[in-house]
Coordinates of C-alpha atoms and ligand atoms in Angstrom, one line a residue:
M64 CA -26.0 -12.9 -30.7
D65 CA -23.9 -10.6 -28.5
A66 CA -22.9 -7.6 -30.7
G67 CA -20.0 -6.8 -28.4
P68 CA -19.3 -3.4 -26.9
A69 CA -20.4 -0.3 -28.8
A70 CA -17.2 1.7 -28.2
S71 CA -13.5 0.8 -28.1
S72 CA -10.4 2.1 -26.5
K73 CA -7.2 1.7 -28.5
I74 CA -3.7 1.9 -27.2
K75 CA -0.3 1.6 -28.9
I76 CA 2.6 0.3 -26.9
D77 CA 6.3 0.2 -27.8
P78 CA 9.3 -1.1 -25.9
M79 CA 11.0 2.3 -26.4
F80 CA 8.2 4.2 -24.5
V81 CA 9.8 3.5 -21.1
V82 CA 8.5 5.2 -18.0
G83 CA 11.0 3.4 -15.8
G84 CA 11.9 0.2 -14.0
L85 CA 9.0 -1.2 -12.0
N86 CA 9.5 -0.4 -8.4
R87 CA 8.6 -3.6 -6.5
R88 CA 8.2 -1.7 -3.3
L89 CA 4.9 -0.4 -4.8
F90 CA 3.4 -3.8 -3.7
G91 CA 3.7 -2.9 0.0
S92 CA 1.4 -3.5 2.9
F93 CA 0.8 -2.4 6.4
V94 CA 0.5 -4.0 9.8
E95 CA -0.8 -1.7 12.6
H96 CA -1.7 -2.5 16.1
L97 CA -5.3 -1.8 15.3
G98 CA -8.3 -3.9 15.9
R99 CA -7.6 -7.6 14.8
C100 CA -4.8 -6.9 12.4
V101 CA -2.1 -8.2 14.8
Y102 CA -4.0 -10.1 17.5
T103 CA -6.1 -12.9 15.9
G104 CA -4.9 -11.6 12.6
I105 CA -1.2 -12.5 12.0
Y106 CA -0.7 -13.6 15.6
E107 CA -2.8 -16.0 17.5
P108 CA -0.8 -18.4 19.7
D109 CA -3.8 -20.7 20.5
H110 CA -4.8 -21.1 16.8
P111 CA -4.5 -24.6 15.4
T112 CA -2.1 -23.4 12.7
A113 CA 0.0 -21.3 15.0
D114 CA 3.8 -21.7 14.6
S115 CA 6.2 -22.0 17.5
H116 CA 6.3 -18.1 17.7
G117 CA 2.5 -17.9 18.0
F118 CA 1.9 -16.6 14.4
R119 CA -0.8 -18.1 12.2
S120 CA 0.6 -20.3 9.4
D121 CA -2.7 -20.2 7.4
V122 CA -2.5 -16.4 7.3
A123 CA 1.2 -16.6 6.5
E124 CA 0.5 -18.8 3.5
L125 CA -2.1 -16.4 2.2
I126 CA 0.3 -13.5 2.7
T127 CA 2.9 -15.3 0.6
E128 CA 0.3 -15.8 -2.1
L129 CA -0.7 -12.2 -1.9
G130 CA 2.9 -11.2 -2.6
P131 CA 3.5 -8.0 -0.6
T132 CA 7.1 -6.8 -0.8
I133 CA 7.5 -4.3 2.0
V134 CA 5.4 -4.0 5.2
R135 CA 5.0 -0.9 7.4
Y136 CA 4.8 -1.3 11.2
P137 CA 3.6 -0.5 13.9
G138 CA 1.3 2.3 12.8
G139 CA -0.5 4.4 11.7
N140 CA -2.1 6.4 14.4
F141 CA -1.0 3.8 16.9
V142 CA 2.7 4.8 16.7
S143 CA 2.1 8.3 17.8
A144 CA 1.7 7.3 21.5
Y145 CA 3.6 4.1 21.4
D146 CA 6.7 3.4 23.6
W147 CA 8.6 0.8 21.6
R148 CA 10.3 -0.3 24.9
D149 CA 6.9 -1.7 26.1
G150 CA 7.1 -4.3 23.3
I151 CA 10.6 -5.8 23.9
G152 CA 12.0 -8.3 26.4
P153 CA 10.3 -11.3 28.1
K154 CA 6.6 -11.3 27.2
Q155 CA 5.5 -11.9 30.8
D156 CA 7.1 -8.7 31.9
R157 CA 5.6 -6.5 29.2
P158 CA 3.2 -3.8 30.4
V159 CA -0.5 -3.7 29.4
R160 CA -1.0 -0.1 28.2
Y161 CA -3.9 2.1 27.2
D162 CA -3.6 2.7 23.5
L163 CA -4.6 6.4 23.1
A164 CA -5.0 6.2 19.4
W165 CA -7.6 3.6 19.3
N166 CA -8.9 3.6 22.9
V167 CA -8.2 0.0 23.6
K168 CA -5.8 -2.0 25.8
E169 CA -2.5 -3.0 24.2
T170 CA -0.9 -6.1 25.7
N171 CA 2.4 -5.7 23.9
Q172 CA 2.7 -9.4 23.3
V173 CA 3.8 -8.5 19.8
G174 CA 6.5 -5.9 19.5
T175 CA 9.5 -4.9 17.4
D176 CA 11.4 -8.2 17.6
E177 CA 8.3 -10.4 16.9
F178 CA 7.4 -8.3 13.9
L179 CA 10.8 -8.1 12.4
Q180 CA 11.5 -11.8 12.9
W181 CA 8.1 -12.7 11.4
S182 CA 8.8 -10.4 8.4
A183 CA 12.2 -12.1 7.9
R184 CA 10.6 -15.6 8.0
L185 CA 8.1 -14.5 5.3
G186 CA 10.7 -12.8 3.2
L187 CA 9.1 -9.4 3.6
E188 CA 11.1 -6.1 3.8
P189 CA 10.1 -4.3 7.0
M190 CA 9.5 -0.5 7.1
M191 CA 9.3 1.0 10.5
A192 CA 7.7 4.2 11.8
V193 CA 9.0 6.1 14.8
N194 CA 6.8 8.0 17.3
L195 CA 7.0 11.7 16.8
G196 CA 3.7 12.4 18.6
T197 CA 4.5 11.8 22.3
A198 CA 8.2 11.0 21.7
G199 CA 11.0 12.6 19.8
V200 CA 14.6 12.5 18.6
R201 CA 15.9 10.4 21.5
E202 CA 13.4 7.6 21.3
A203 CA 13.8 7.4 17.5
V204 CA 17.6 7.1 17.6
E205 CA 17.4 4.6 20.4
L206 CA 14.9 2.4 18.5
L207 CA 17.1 2.7 15.4
Q208 CA 20.1 1.5 17.4
Y209 CA 18.1 -1.3 19.0
V210 CA 17.1 -2.5 15.5
N211 CA 20.1 -1.8 13.4
A212 CA 23.3 -1.5 15.5
E213 CA 26.0 -4.1 15.3
P214 CA 26.6 -5.9 18.6
G215 CA 28.7 -4.0 21.1
L216 CA 26.4 -1.1 22.1
A217 CA 24.1 -1.1 25.1
L218 CA 21.0 -1.2 22.9
S219 CA 22.2 -3.8 20.4
D220 CA 23.4 -6.0 23.2
E221 CA 20.0 -5.7 24.8
R222 CA 18.6 -6.9 21.5
G223 CA 21.0 -9.8 21.7
R224 CA 19.8 -10.7 25.2
N225 CA 16.3 -10.6 23.7
G226 CA 17.3 -13.3 21.3
Q227 CA 18.4 -11.3 18.2
V228 CA 22.2 -10.9 18.0
E229 CA 22.4 -9.8 14.3
P230 CA 21.1 -6.4 13.3
Y231 CA 17.8 -6.3 11.4
D232 CA 19.1 -3.7 9.0
V233 CA 15.8 -1.9 8.4
R234 CA 16.3 0.6 5.6
V235 CA 13.1 2.6 5.4
W236 CA 11.9 4.6 8.4
C237 CA 8.8 6.9 8.6
L238 CA 9.3 10.0 10.7
G239 CA 6.0 9.8 12.5
N240 CA 2.5 9.3 11.1
E241 CA -0.1 11.8 9.8
M242 CA 1.2 14.6 11.9
D243 CA -1.1 17.0 10.0
G244 CA -4.2 15.4 11.3
P245 CA -6.0 16.8 14.4
W246 CA -6.9 13.2 15.4
Q247 CA -3.2 12.4 15.7
I248 CA -1.8 12.2 19.2
G249 CA 0.8 15.0 19.2
F250 CA -0.6 16.6 16.1
K251 CA 1.5 19.5 14.9
T252 CA 1.7 22.5 12.6
P253 CA 3.8 22.1 9.5
E254 CA 6.5 24.4 11.1
E255 CA 6.6 22.3 14.3
Y256 CA 6.6 19.0 12.5
G257 CA 9.1 20.2 9.8
R258 CA 11.5 21.1 12.6
L259 CA 11.1 17.9 14.5
A260 CA 11.5 15.8 11.3
E261 CA 14.6 17.8 10.5
E262 CA 16.1 17.1 13.9
T263 CA 15.1 13.5 14.0
G264 CA 16.3 12.9 10.4
R265 CA 19.6 14.6 11.1
A266 CA 20.2 12.4 14.2
M267 CA 19.2 9.2 12.5
K268 CA 21.4 9.9 9.5
R269 CA 24.3 10.5 12.0
F270 CA 24.0 6.8 12.8
D271 CA 23.5 5.7 9.2
R272 CA 23.6 8.1 6.3
D273 CA 22.2 5.6 3.9
L274 CA 18.8 5.2 5.6
E275 CA 15.8 6.1 3.6
L276 CA 13.6 8.5 5.7
V277 CA 10.0 9.4 5.0
A278 CA 8.7 12.8 6.1
C279 CA 5.0 12.9 6.8
G280 CA 3.1 14.5 4.0
S281 CA -0.7 15.1 4.1
S282 CA -3.0 12.5 5.4
G283 CA -5.3 13.2 2.4
R284 CA -5.5 15.5 -0.6
G285 CA -8.6 17.1 1.0
M286 CA -6.8 18.3 4.1
P287 CA -7.0 22.1 4.6
T288 CA -3.2 22.3 4.7
F289 CA -2.6 20.1 1.7
G290 CA 0.1 21.6 -0.5
S291 CA 1.4 24.1 2.0
W292 CA 2.1 21.3 4.5
E293 CA 4.4 19.5 2.0
R294 CA 6.2 22.8 1.1
I295 CA 6.8 23.9 4.6
V296 CA 7.8 20.5 5.9
L297 CA 10.2 19.9 3.0
E298 CA 11.7 23.4 3.3
R299 CA 12.9 22.3 6.7
C300 CA 13.8 18.7 6.3
F301 CA 14.7 18.4 2.5
D302 CA 18.3 17.5 3.1
H303 CA 17.5 14.7 5.6
V304 CA 14.7 12.8 3.9
E305 CA 14.3 10.8 0.7
H306 CA 10.5 10.4 0.6
I307 CA 7.4 12.3 1.6
S308 CA 4.3 10.3 2.5
A309 CA 0.8 10.4 1.0
H310 CA -2.3 8.7 2.3
A311 CA -5.6 8.2 0.6
Y312 CA -8.7 6.1 1.3
Y313 CA -11.6 6.0 -1.3
E314 CA -15.3 5.3 -0.9
P315 CA -18.5 5.9 -2.9
T316 CA -19.4 9.1 -1.1
D317 CA -23.2 9.9 -1.4
G318 CA -23.7 6.8 -3.4
D319 CA -21.7 8.2 -6.4
E320 CA -20.4 4.9 -7.7
Q321 CA -19.2 6.4 -11.0
S322 CA -16.8 8.8 -9.3
F323 CA -15.7 6.0 -7.0
L324 CA -14.8 3.8 -10.0
A325 CA -12.6 6.7 -11.1
S326 CA -10.8 7.1 -7.8
A327 CA -7.4 6.6 -9.5
E328 CA -8.0 10.1 -11.0
D329 CA -7.7 11.5 -7.5
M330 CA -4.6 9.5 -6.8
D331 CA -3.0 10.8 -10.0
R332 CA -3.7 14.4 -9.1
F333 CA -2.5 13.8 -5.6
I334 CA 0.8 12.4 -6.8
S335 CA 1.3 15.1 -9.4
S336 CA 0.7 17.9 -6.9
V337 CA 3.1 16.4 -4.3
V338 CA 5.8 15.9 -7.0
A339 CA 5.3 19.5 -8.2
T340 CA 5.6 20.8 -4.6
A341 CA 8.7 18.7 -3.9
D342 CA 10.3 19.8 -7.1
H343 CA 9.4 23.4 -6.3
V344 CA 11.3 23.1 -3.0
A345 CA 14.2 21.5 -4.8
A346 CA 14.2 24.4 -7.3
T347 CA 14.3 27.1 -4.6
R348 CA 17.4 25.3 -3.2
K349 CA 19.0 24.9 -6.7
S350 CA 19.0 21.2 -5.9
D351 CA 18.7 18.3 -8.4
K352 CA 17.5 16.0 -5.6
K353 CA 14.2 14.2 -6.5
I354 CA 12.1 13.6 -3.4
T355 CA 10.0 10.6 -4.1
I356 CA 6.6 9.6 -2.6
S357 CA 5.9 6.9 -0.1
F358 CA 2.2 6.3 -0.6
D359 CA 2.3 4.4 2.6
E360 CA -1.5 4.2 3.2
W361 CA -4.0 3.6 0.4
N362 CA -7.1 1.6 0.0
V363 CA -10.9 1.6 -0.3
W364 CA -12.4 2.5 3.1
F365 CA -16.2 2.7 3.1
A366 CA -16.4 4.4 6.5
E367 CA -20.1 5.4 6.0
R368 CA -21.1 1.7 5.6
N369 CA -19.4 0.7 8.8
A370 CA -20.5 3.6 11.0
D371 CA -22.7 1.4 13.2
H372 CA -20.1 -1.4 13.7
E373 CA -18.9 -2.4 17.2
P374 CA -15.9 -0.2 18.3
G375 CA -12.7 -1.8 17.1
T376 CA -14.4 -3.4 14.1
E377 CA -15.3 -0.2 12.1
A378 CA -12.6 -0.9 9.7
E379 CA -13.3 -4.6 9.2
E380 CA -14.4 -4.0 5.6
I381 CA -16.0 -6.8 3.6
Y382 CA -15.1 -5.8 0.1
D383 CA -17.2 -6.3 -3.0
V384 CA -16.4 -6.7 -6.7
S385 CA -16.5 -3.0 -7.5
E386 CA -14.1 -2.3 -4.7
A387 CA -11.7 -4.9 -6.0
V388 CA -11.9 -3.2 -9.4
V389 CA -11.0 0.2 -7.7
V390 CA -8.1 -1.5 -5.8
G391 CA -6.8 -2.9 -9.1
S392 CA -7.1 0.6 -10.7
L393 CA -5.2 2.2 -7.8
L394 CA -2.4 -0.3 -8.3
I395 CA -2.4 0.6 -12.0
E396 CA -2.1 4.3 -11.1
L397 CA 0.8 3.6 -8.7
I398 CA 2.6 1.6 -11.4
R399 CA 2.1 4.4 -13.9
H400 CA 4.0 6.6 -11.4
T401 CA 6.8 4.2 -10.8
D402 CA 9.3 7.0 -11.6
R403 CA 8.2 9.1 -8.6
V404 CA 6.4 6.8 -6.2
A405 CA 9.1 4.8 -4.3
V406 CA 7.0 2.9 -1.9
A407 CA 3.3 2.2 -1.6
C408 CA 1.6 0.3 1.2
Q409 CA -2.0 -1.0 1.0
A410 CA -3.6 -0.4 4.3
Q411 CA -3.8 -2.9 5.8
L412 CA -2.8 -6.6 5.6
V413 CA -5.2 -8.6 7.7
N414 CA -8.7 -8.0 9.0
L415 CA -8.6 -4.2 9.0
L416 CA -9.2 -2.7 5.5
A417 CA -7.5 -5.9 4.4
P418 CA -7.3 -8.4 1.6
I419 CA -7.3 -11.2 4.1
L420 CA -9.9 -11.9 6.7
T421 CA -9.7 -14.3 9.7
R422 CA -12.0 -15.8 12.3
P423 CA -10.4 -16.2 15.7
G424 CA -9.8 -19.9 16.1
G425 CA -11.2 -20.5 12.6
P426 CA -10.3 -20.1 8.9
A427 CA -8.6 -17.3 7.0
W428 CA -9.9 -16.4 3.5
R429 CA -9.3 -14.1 0.5
Q430 CA -11.4 -11.0 0.1
T431 CA -12.3 -9.7 -3.4
I432 CA -9.4 -7.1 -3.2
F433 CA -6.9 -9.9 -2.7
H434 CA -7.0 -11.0 -6.3
P435 CA -6.0 -7.8 -8.2
F436 CA -3.2 -7.3 -5.7
A437 CA -1.9 -10.8 -5.9
L438 CA -2.1 -11.0 -9.7
T439 CA -0.4 -7.6 -10.1
S440 CA 2.4 -8.3 -7.7
R441 CA 2.9 -11.8 -9.3
H442 CA 2.8 -10.8 -12.9
A443 CA 3.9 -7.2 -13.4
A444 CA 7.0 -7.2 -15.6
P445 CA 10.2 -5.3 -14.7
V446 CA 9.8 -2.3 -17.1
V447 CA 6.8 0.1 -17.1
L448 CA 5.8 1.4 -20.6
A449 CA 3.9 4.6 -21.4
E450 CA 0.8 4.1 -23.6
A451 CA -0.5 6.3 -26.4
G452 CA -4.2 5.8 -26.9
D453 CA -7.6 7.0 -27.6
G454 CA -11.1 6.0 -26.5
P455 CA -14.4 7.1 -24.9
V456 CA -14.6 9.2 -21.8
I457 CA -17.1 9.0 -19.0
N458 CA -18.4 11.9 -17.0
T459 CA -18.0 11.9 -13.3
A460 CA -19.4 14.3 -10.8
R461 CA -16.2 14.5 -8.9
Y462 CA -13.5 14.5 -11.5
G463 CA -15.2 15.6 -14.7
A464 CA -14.6 13.6 -17.9
V465 CA -12.2 10.7 -17.4
D466 CA -11.0 8.0 -19.8
Q467 CA -13.3 4.9 -19.6
L468 CA -10.2 2.7 -20.0
H469 CA -7.6 2.8 -17.2
S470 CA -4.5 0.7 -18.0
V471 CA -0.8 0.2 -17.7
T472 CA 1.6 -2.0 -19.7
T473 CA 4.7 -3.7 -18.3
H474 CA 7.4 -5.4 -20.3
D475 CA 10.2 -7.8 -19.7
P476 CA 13.0 -7.0 -22.1
D477 CA 14.7 -10.4 -21.3
T478 CA 11.9 -12.7 -22.1
G479 CA 9.9 -10.3 -24.3
A480 CA 6.8 -10.8 -22.1
V481 CA 4.2 -8.1 -22.0
V482 CA 1.7 -7.8 -19.2
I483 CA -1.2 -5.3 -19.4
F484 CA -3.5 -4.4 -16.5
A485 CA -6.7 -2.7 -17.5
V486 CA -9.9 -1.5 -16.0
N487 CA -13.2 -0.5 -17.5
R488 CA -14.3 2.3 -15.2
S489 CA -17.8 2.6 -16.4
I490 CA -20.6 1.5 -14.1
D491 CA -22.9 0.4 -17.0
T492 CA -21.1 0.4 -20.4
P493 CA -19.0 -2.4 -21.8
L494 CA -15.8 -1.4 -23.6
G495 CA -13.9 -2.9 -26.5
F496 CA -10.1 -2.9 -26.0
E497 CA -7.5 -3.0 -28.8
V498 CA -3.8 -3.0 -28.4
D499 CA -1.5 -2.3 -31.3
L500 CA 1.6 -4.4 -30.8
G501 CA 3.3 -3.2 -34.0
G502 CA 6.1 -1.5 -32.1
F503 CA 7.6 -4.8 -31.0
A504 CA 9.9 -6.8 -33.2
V505 CA 7.9 -9.9 -32.5
E506 CA 6.7 -12.0 -35.4
Q507 CA 4.2 -14.0 -33.6
W508 CA 2.6 -13.6 -30.1
Q509 CA 0.9 -16.0 -27.9
L510 CA -1.7 -15.1 -25.4
V511 CA -0.5 -16.6 -22.1
E512 CA -3.5 -15.7 -20.0
H513 CA -6.4 -13.3 -19.6
L514 CA -7.9 -13.1 -16.1
V515 CA -10.8 -10.9 -15.2
I516 CA -12.4 -9.7 -12.0
T517 CA -16.1 -8.9 -12.7
D518 CA -19.5 -10.1 -11.8
Q519 CA -23.2 -9.7 -12.7
D520 CA -23.5 -8.4 -9.2
P521 CA -20.9 -5.7 -8.6
H522 CA -21.6 -6.0 -4.8
A523 CA -20.8 -9.7 -4.6
R524 CA -18.4 -10.5 -1.8
N525 CA -16.4 -13.4 -0.4
T526 CA -17.4 -14.6 3.1
E527 CA -16.4 -17.3 5.5
T528 CA -19.1 -19.6 4.1
E529 CA -18.5 -18.7 0.4
P530 CA -14.8 -17.7 0.3
D531 CA -14.5 -18.1 -3.4
R532 CA -17.7 -16.5 -4.5
V533 CA -15.5 -13.8 -6.3
R534 CA -12.3 -14.9 -8.0
P535 CA -10.5 -14.3 -11.3
V536 CA -12.2 -15.9 -14.3
A537 CA -10.9 -16.3 -17.9
G538 CA -11.5 -13.3 -20.2
N539 CA -11.9 -13.4 -24.0
A540 CA -8.7 -11.7 -25.2
R541 CA -7.5 -12.9 -28.6
L542 CA -4.8 -12.0 -31.1
A543 CA -5.5 -10.8 -34.7
D544 CA -3.2 -9.0 -37.2
G545 CA -0.6 -7.8 -34.8
R546 CA -3.3 -6.6 -32.4
L547 CA -4.7 -7.8 -29.1
I548 CA -8.5 -7.5 -28.8
A549 CA -10.6 -8.0 -25.7
D550 CA -14.0 -7.1 -24.4
L551 CA -14.1 -5.4 -21.0
P552 CA -17.4 -5.6 -19.2
A553 CA -18.6 -2.6 -17.2
I554 CA -16.8 -2.5 -13.7
S555 CA -14.1 -5.0 -14.6
W556 CA -10.4 -5.4 -13.9
H557 CA -8.1 -7.4 -16.2
C558 CA -4.6 -8.9 -16.3
I559 CA -3.6 -9.9 -19.8
R560 CA -0.3 -11.7 -20.4
L561 CA 1.4 -12.1 -23.8
A562 CA 4.7 -13.6 -24.8
P563 CA 6.6 -14.1 -28.1
A564 CA 5.5 -17.5 -29.5
Ligands
LIG211 O1 -5.1 2.6 8.4 C1 -5.9 3.0 9.4 C2 -5.6 4.4 9.9 O2 -5.8 5.4 8.9 C3 -4.1 4.7 10.3 O3 -3.8 4.3 11.6 C4 -4.0 6.1 10.1 O4 -2.6 6.5 9.8 C5 -5.0 6.5 9.0 O5 -5.7 7.6 9.4

């Protein structure tokens, strides 16, 4: 007989312990002109499922199921040498350019109008980035007018001639991308970038003071300038931006799977440091403004594993179960920070570091990481609750002792529904899970669903021939004496839904 897990984590939840409203822009994604994300990813005019605009309908259906809310475009590193004018107007007249970021040819068959119209058809909120690498204030305000101005200006009328009379009304704009990174075309010091972001932000806000602008933060917590970059940049552009970006990619460095499973710990420390730095800058200015974080690139990226891949396919990750559990855990962490993370974009949407894979001319399928994203986006309830709890810790080489349980609870005050997302971060030890529901004035609960991502083989993957090898399965949560109880196998992600009976 299975004796069950040796140790348990217990949490107490209460509808009064509110962190904040769930920010649905946390379920964002990212489409970059990189590898096969755009071409043969979302766009493939010769594909049997292509719509009249050349976009794949099979991919669109999977994106709808995945449930992203906001999508960043067109890069990424790509944007830092991109001339947006190359991607508008009649397709046959668009220039083929050399893409300096990724060392490939860019045909410009997809550009601003195609992306924005595609997003609108799918009900996605677009989020645009402007080029602050090879371009500057002028290009940014011209793109802004092309995209958002009412008819009657030269640029908005040009948009009208290109088939889009109504403004797109894009609200969130990134002021460049990863400008702290030496790999970035037009890489800058924080002083140089802060000044350019200040000038660009000021000019864009002249056009529309209600825009939400994102200053580039660090492209990783390990960057040598991390911390001072954010401070110096915000000291310059504080008045003109609402958000500062953060980017993080995680992998099991040196085979350290246990630290990898605890990657959310790094994300937590990253967010806390950026919030502290932004609040420090606010304090020096005697300002009550709360700069929020746009975590506009995050994911698992096992760069080491792909080092020998063909150029252009290095980031075509084929994700396994343990990586899906980490993705679920990173989403938990973002939700826990709903009060200070305003936007988060999983990088990316299709083929490159992506939940969806496609074969040119062939099928599209769900990767393992598709499932925690889709279930979290679909089921997370509108209010995020803080949890009080206790349980075993695990020792990690990279982060020291961390809680074995990683979880977040969301609540719907209108329906009374409670949705808990939980991860057992141990690579080898099962965990019992107990939730004290006593804080809710609910006489009787019903368990709506308990879904789990786990597998005997933590490296199992989905492939074109076995696209459903890994998918959510039923867990064993049950209710007893005002408590929820469940067993969490090692390396597992869970979505548990409860409702008043
Ligand atoms: O998402 C892939 C790349 O990673 C992006 O282009 C860049 O911003 C980051 O370094």
